[in-house]
CSV table of C-alpha atoms and ligand atoms in Angstrom, one decimal:
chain,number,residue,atom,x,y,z
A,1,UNK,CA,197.8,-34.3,2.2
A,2,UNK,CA,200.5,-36.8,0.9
A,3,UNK,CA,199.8,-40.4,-0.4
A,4,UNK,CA,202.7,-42.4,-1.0
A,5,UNK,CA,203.4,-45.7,-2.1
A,6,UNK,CA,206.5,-46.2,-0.3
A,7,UNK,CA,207.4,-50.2,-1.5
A,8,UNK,CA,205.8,-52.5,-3.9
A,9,UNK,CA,207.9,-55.4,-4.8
A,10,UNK,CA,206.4,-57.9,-7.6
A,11,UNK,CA,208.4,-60.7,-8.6
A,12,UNK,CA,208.5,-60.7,-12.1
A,13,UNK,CA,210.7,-63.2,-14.2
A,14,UNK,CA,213.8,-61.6,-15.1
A,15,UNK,CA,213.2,-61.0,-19.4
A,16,UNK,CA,215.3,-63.0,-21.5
A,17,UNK,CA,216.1,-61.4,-24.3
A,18,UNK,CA,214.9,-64.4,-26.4
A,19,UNK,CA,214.5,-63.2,-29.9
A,20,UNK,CA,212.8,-65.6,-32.6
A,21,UNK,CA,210.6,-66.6,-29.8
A,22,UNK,CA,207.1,-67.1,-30.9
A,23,UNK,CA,203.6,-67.1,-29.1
A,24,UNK,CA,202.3,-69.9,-28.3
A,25,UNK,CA,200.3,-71.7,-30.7
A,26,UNK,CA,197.0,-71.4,-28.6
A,27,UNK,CA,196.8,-67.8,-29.2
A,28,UNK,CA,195.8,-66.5,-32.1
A,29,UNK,CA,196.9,-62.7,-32.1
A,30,UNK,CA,194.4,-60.4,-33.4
A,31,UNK,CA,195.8,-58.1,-37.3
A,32,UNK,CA,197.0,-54.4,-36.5
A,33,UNK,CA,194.4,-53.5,-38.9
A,34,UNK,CA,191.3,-55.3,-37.9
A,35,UNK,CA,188.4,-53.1,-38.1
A,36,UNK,CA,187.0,-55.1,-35.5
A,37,UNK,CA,189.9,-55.6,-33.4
A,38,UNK,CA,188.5,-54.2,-30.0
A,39,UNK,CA,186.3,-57.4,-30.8
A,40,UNK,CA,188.7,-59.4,-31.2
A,41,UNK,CA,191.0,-58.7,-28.5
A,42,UNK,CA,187.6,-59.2,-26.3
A,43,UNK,CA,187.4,-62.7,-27.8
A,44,UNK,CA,191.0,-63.8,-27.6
A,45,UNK,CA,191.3,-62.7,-24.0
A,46,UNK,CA,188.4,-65.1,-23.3
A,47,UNK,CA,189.8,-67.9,-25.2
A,48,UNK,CA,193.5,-67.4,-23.2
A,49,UNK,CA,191.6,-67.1,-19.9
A,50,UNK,CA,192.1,-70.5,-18.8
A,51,UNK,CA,196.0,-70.4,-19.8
A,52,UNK,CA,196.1,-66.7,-18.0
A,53,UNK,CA,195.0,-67.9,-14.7
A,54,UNK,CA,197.6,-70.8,-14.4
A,55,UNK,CA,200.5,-69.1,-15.9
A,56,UNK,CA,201.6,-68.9,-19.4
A,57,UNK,CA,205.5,-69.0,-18.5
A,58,UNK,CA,206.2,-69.1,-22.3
A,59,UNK,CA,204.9,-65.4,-22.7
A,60,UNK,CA,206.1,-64.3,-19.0
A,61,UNK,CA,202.7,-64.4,-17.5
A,62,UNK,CA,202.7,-65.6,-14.1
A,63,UNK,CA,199.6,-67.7,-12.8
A,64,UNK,CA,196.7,-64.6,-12.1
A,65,UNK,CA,194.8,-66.7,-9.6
A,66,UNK,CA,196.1,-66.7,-7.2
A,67,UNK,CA,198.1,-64.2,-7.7
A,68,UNK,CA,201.2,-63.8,-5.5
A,69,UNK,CA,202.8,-60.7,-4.2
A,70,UNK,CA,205.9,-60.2,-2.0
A,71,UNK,CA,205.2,-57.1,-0.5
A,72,UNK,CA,202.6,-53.9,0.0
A,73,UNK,CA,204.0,-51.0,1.9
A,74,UNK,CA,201.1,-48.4,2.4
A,75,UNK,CA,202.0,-45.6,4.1
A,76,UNK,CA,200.0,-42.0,4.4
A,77,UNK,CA,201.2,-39.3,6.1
A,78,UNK,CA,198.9,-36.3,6.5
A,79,UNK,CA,197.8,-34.0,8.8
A,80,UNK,CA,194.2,-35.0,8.5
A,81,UNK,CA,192.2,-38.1,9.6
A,82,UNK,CA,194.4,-40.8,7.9
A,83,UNK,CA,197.7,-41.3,9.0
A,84,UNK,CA,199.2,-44.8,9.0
A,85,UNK,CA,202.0,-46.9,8.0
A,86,UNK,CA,201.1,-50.5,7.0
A,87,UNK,CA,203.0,-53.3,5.5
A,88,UNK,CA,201.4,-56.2,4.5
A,89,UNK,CA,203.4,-59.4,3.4
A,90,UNK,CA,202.6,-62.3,1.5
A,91,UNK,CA,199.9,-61.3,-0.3
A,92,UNK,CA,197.6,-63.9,-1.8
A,93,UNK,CA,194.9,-62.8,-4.0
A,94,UNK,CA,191.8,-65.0,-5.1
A,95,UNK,CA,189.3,-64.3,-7.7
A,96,UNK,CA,191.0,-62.5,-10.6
A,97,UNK,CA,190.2,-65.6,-13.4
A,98,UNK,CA,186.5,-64.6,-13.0
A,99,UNK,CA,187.5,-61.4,-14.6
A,100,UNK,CA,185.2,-59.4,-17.0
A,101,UNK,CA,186.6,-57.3,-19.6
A,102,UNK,CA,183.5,-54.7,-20.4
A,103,UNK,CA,185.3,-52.5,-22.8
A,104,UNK,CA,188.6,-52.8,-25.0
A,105,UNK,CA,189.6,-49.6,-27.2
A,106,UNK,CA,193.0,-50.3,-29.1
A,107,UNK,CA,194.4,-48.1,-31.3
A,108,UNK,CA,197.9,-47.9,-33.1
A,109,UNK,CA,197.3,-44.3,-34.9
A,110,UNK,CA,196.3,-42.9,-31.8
A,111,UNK,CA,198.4,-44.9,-29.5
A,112,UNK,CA,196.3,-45.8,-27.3
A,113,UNK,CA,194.6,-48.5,-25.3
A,114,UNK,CA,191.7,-48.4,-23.0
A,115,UNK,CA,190.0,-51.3,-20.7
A,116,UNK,CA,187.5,-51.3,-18.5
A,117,UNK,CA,187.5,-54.5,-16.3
A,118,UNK,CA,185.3,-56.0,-14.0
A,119,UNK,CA,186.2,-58.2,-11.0
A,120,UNK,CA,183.2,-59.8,-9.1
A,121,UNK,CA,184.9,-60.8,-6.4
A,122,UNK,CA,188.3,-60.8,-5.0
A,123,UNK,CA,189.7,-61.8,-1.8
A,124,UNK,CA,193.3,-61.0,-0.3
A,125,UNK,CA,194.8,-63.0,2.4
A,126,UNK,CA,198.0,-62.0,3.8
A,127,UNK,CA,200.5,-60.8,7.0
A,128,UNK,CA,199.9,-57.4,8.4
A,129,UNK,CA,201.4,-55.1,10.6
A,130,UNK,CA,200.0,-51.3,11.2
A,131,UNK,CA,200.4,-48.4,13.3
A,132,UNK,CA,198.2,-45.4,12.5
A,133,UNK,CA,195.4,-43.8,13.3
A,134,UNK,CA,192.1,-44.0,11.0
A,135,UNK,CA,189.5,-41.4,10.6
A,136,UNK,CA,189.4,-40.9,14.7
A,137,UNK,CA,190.9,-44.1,16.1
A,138,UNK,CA,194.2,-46.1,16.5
A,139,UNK,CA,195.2,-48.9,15.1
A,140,UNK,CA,197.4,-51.2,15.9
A,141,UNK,CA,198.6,-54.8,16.0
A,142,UNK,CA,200.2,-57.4,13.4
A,143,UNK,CA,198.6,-60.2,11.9
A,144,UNK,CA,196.4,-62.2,9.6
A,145,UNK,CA,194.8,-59.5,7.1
A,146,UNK,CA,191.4,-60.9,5.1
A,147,UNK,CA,190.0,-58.3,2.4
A,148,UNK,CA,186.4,-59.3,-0.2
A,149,UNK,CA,186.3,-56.7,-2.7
A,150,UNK,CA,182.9,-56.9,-4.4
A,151,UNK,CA,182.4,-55.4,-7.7
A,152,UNK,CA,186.0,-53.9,-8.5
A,153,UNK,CA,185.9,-52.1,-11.1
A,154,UNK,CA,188.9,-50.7,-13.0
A,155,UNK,CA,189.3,-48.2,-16.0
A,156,UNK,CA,192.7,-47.8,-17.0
A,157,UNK,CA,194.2,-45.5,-19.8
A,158,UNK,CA,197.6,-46.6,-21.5
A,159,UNK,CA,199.9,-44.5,-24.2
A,160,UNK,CA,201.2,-47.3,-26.8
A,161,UNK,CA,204.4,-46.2,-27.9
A,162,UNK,CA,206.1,-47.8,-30.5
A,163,UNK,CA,210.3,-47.8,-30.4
A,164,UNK,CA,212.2,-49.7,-32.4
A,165,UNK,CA,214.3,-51.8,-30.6
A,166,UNK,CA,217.1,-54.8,-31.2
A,167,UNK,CA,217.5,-56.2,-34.5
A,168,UNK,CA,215.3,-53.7,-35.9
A,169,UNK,CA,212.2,-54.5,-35.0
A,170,UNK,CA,208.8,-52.3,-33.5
A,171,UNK,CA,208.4,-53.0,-29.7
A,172,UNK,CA,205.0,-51.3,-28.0
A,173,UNK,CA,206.3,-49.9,-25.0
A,174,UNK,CA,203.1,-49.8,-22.7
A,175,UNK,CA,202.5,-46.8,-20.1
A,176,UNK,CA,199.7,-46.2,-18.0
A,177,UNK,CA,198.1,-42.8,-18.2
A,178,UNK,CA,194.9,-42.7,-16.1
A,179,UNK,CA,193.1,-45.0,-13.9
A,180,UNK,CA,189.7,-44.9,-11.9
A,181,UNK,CA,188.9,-47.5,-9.3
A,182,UNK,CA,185.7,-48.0,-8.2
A,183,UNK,CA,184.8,-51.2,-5.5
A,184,UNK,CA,181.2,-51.8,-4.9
A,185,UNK,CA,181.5,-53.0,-1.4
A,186,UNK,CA,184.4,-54.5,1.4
A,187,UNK,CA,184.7,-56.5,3.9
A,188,UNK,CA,187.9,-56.4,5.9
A,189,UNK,CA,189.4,-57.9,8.9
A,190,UNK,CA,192.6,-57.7,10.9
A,191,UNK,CA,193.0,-60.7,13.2
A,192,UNK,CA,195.3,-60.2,16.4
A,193,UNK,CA,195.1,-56.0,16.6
A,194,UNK,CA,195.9,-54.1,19.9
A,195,UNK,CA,198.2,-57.5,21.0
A,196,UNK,CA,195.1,-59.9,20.5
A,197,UNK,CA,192.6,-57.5,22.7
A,198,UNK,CA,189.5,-58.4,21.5
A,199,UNK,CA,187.3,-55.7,22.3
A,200,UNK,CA,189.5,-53.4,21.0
A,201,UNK,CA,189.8,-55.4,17.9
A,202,UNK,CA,186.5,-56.1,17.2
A,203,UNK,CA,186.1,-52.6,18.1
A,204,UNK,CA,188.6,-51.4,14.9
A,205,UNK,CA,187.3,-54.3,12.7
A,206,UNK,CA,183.5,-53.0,13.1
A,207,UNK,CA,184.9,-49.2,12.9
A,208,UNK,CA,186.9,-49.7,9.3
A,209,UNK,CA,184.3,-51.8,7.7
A,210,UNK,CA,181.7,-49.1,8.4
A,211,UNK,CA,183.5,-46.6,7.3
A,212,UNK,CA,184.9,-48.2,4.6
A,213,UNK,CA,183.6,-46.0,2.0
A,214,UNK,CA,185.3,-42.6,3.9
A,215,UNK,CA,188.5,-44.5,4.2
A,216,UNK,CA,188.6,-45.5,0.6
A,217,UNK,CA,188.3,-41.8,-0.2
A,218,UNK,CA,191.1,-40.9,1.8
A,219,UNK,CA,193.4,-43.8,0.4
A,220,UNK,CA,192.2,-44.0,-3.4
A,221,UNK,CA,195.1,-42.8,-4.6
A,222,UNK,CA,197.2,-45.3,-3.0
A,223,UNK,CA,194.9,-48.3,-4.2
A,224,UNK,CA,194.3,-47.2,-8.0
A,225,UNK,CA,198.5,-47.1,-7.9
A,226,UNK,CA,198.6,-50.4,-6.6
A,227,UNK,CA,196.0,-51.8,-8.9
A,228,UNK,CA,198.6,-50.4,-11.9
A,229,UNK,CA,201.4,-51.5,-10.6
A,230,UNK,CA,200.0,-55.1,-10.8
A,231,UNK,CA,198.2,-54.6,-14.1
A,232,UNK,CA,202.2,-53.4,-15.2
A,233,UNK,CA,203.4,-56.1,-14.1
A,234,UNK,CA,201.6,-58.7,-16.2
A,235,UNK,CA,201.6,-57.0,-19.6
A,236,UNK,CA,204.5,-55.1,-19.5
A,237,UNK,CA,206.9,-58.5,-19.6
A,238,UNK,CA,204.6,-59.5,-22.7
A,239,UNK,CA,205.0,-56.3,-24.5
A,240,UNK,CA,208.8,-56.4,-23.6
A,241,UNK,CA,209.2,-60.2,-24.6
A,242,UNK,CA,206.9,-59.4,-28.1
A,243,UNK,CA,207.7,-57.5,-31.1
A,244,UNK,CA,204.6,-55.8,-32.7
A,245,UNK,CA,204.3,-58.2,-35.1
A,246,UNK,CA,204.4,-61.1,-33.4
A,247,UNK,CA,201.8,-59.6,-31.1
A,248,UNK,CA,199.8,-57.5,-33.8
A,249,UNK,CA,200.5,-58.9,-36.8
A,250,UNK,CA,200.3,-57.3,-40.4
B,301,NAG,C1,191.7,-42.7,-30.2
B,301,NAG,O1,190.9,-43.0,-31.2
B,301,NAG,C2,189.6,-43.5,-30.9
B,301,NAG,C3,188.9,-43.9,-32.1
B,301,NAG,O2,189.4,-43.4,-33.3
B,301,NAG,C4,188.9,-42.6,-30.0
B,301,NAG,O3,187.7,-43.2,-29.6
B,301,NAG,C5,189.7,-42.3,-28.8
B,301,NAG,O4,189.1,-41.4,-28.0
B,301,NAG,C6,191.1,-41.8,-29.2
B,301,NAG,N1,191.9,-41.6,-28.0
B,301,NAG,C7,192.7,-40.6,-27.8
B,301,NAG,C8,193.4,-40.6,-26.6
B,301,NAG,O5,192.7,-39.7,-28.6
B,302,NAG,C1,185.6,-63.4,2.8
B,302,NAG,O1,184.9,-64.3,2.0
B,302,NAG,C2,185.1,-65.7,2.4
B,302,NAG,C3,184.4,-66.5,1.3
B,302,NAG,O2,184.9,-66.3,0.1
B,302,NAG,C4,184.5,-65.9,3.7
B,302,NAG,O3,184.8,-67.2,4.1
B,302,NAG,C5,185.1,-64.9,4.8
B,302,NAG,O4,184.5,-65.1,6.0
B,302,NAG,C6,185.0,-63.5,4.3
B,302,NAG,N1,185.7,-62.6,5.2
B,302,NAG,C7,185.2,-61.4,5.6
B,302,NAG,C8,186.1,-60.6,6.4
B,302,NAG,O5,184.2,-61.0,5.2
């Protein structure tokens, strides 16, 4: 079986190359040495969280809630029980500021970061359009899509690698290495399938939500690369924007 992730646009802000520009004087950033600094990453993520859900346009962080995204092209071609194409525009997502970070694990010698990060609740509004078939029925239609994620759960696995870059200074450059995704329950629904049909809509609508958990397995792959694309797109601009010592200071 193939999974592809055939489009994902995210607007990001184009990177200046600003250099002398500092962090703003909210944040506090945590020492490269810090014996505690898993702790206090924890801490200054909960301080900034207010800042991170509206935006912080100084450090190229755009608002996280909602957050906005162009474009989602899933696509899976297989020979088995999951074969669709569906593009979903617009994307609105609600939910991420409630965030929970359970774990943090940074560390320069090893170059590495972990997090493990808990989403109560999340809901995606958007445009849709599909044709497919899922597990043993069609679908088709284009629309209003609606998705609650309960209890998203995300571990990801980054390499920190640090380049030196313009004017002689250490950048991190920050690459994702494993992910697991894990949602705790979903509720979906496609308005207007089938040309506004309603039985057969209601039909598909009751069918994917109660197999939700089957189709999740078939599609995991394409989800957990979605959820890093997004997670890229906020910290890579930071890590690109940032020397290491402005973020991690001596
Ligand atoms: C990096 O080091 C930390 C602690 O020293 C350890 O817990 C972690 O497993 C290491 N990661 C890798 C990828 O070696
Ligand atoms: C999603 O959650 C919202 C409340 O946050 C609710 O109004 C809506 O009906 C839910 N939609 C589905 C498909 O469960």
């Amino acid at each position: 079986m193939t999974v592809k992730l055939i489009g994902f646009v995210l607007c990001i802000t184009v990177i200046s190359e600003i250099s002398g520009r500092s962090l703003p004087s909210y944040i506090k950033p945590c020492k490269r040495d810090d014996p505690n600094i898993n702790e206090c990453l924890m801490n200054l993520l909960e301080n900034i969280r207010p800042y991170i859900s509206k935006g912080i346009p100084e450090m190229h962080i755009l608002p996280l809630d909602p957050v906005l995204v162009p474009s989602v092209t899933l696509k899976q071609d297989s020979a088995g029980s999951v074969n669709f194409v569906a593009l979903f525009t617009d994307l609105k997502g609600y939910g991420a500021k409630n965030f929970q970070m359970q774990t943090i694990k940074a560390n320069f010698k090893n170059q590495s970061l972990e997090i493990d990060l808990n989403l109560p609740f999340f809901r995606i509004e958007s445009r849709y359009e599909v044709n497919g078939k899922i597990l043993i029925l069609p679908i088709k239609g284009n629309g209003k899509f609606v998705g609650n994620v309960t209890n998203a759960e995300a571990k990801i696995k980054f390499d920190l690698i640090i380049v030196k870059k313009k004017n002689n200074k250490n950048f991190i450059e920050i690459k994702p290495k494993k992910i697991t995704l894990e949602l705790g329950a979903v509720k979906l629904h496609f308005s207007n399938l089938f040309n506004g049909n309603k039985q057969l809509g209601d039909q598909t609508n009751r069918f994917i939500n109660d197999n939700w958990k089957d189709l999740m397995k078939e599609i995991r792959p394409l989800l957990e690369d979605t959820v890093v694309t997004i997670v890229m797109g906020i910290l890579k601009p930071v890590f690109e924007t940032f020397s290491m010592d402005d973020l991690f200071p001596v």
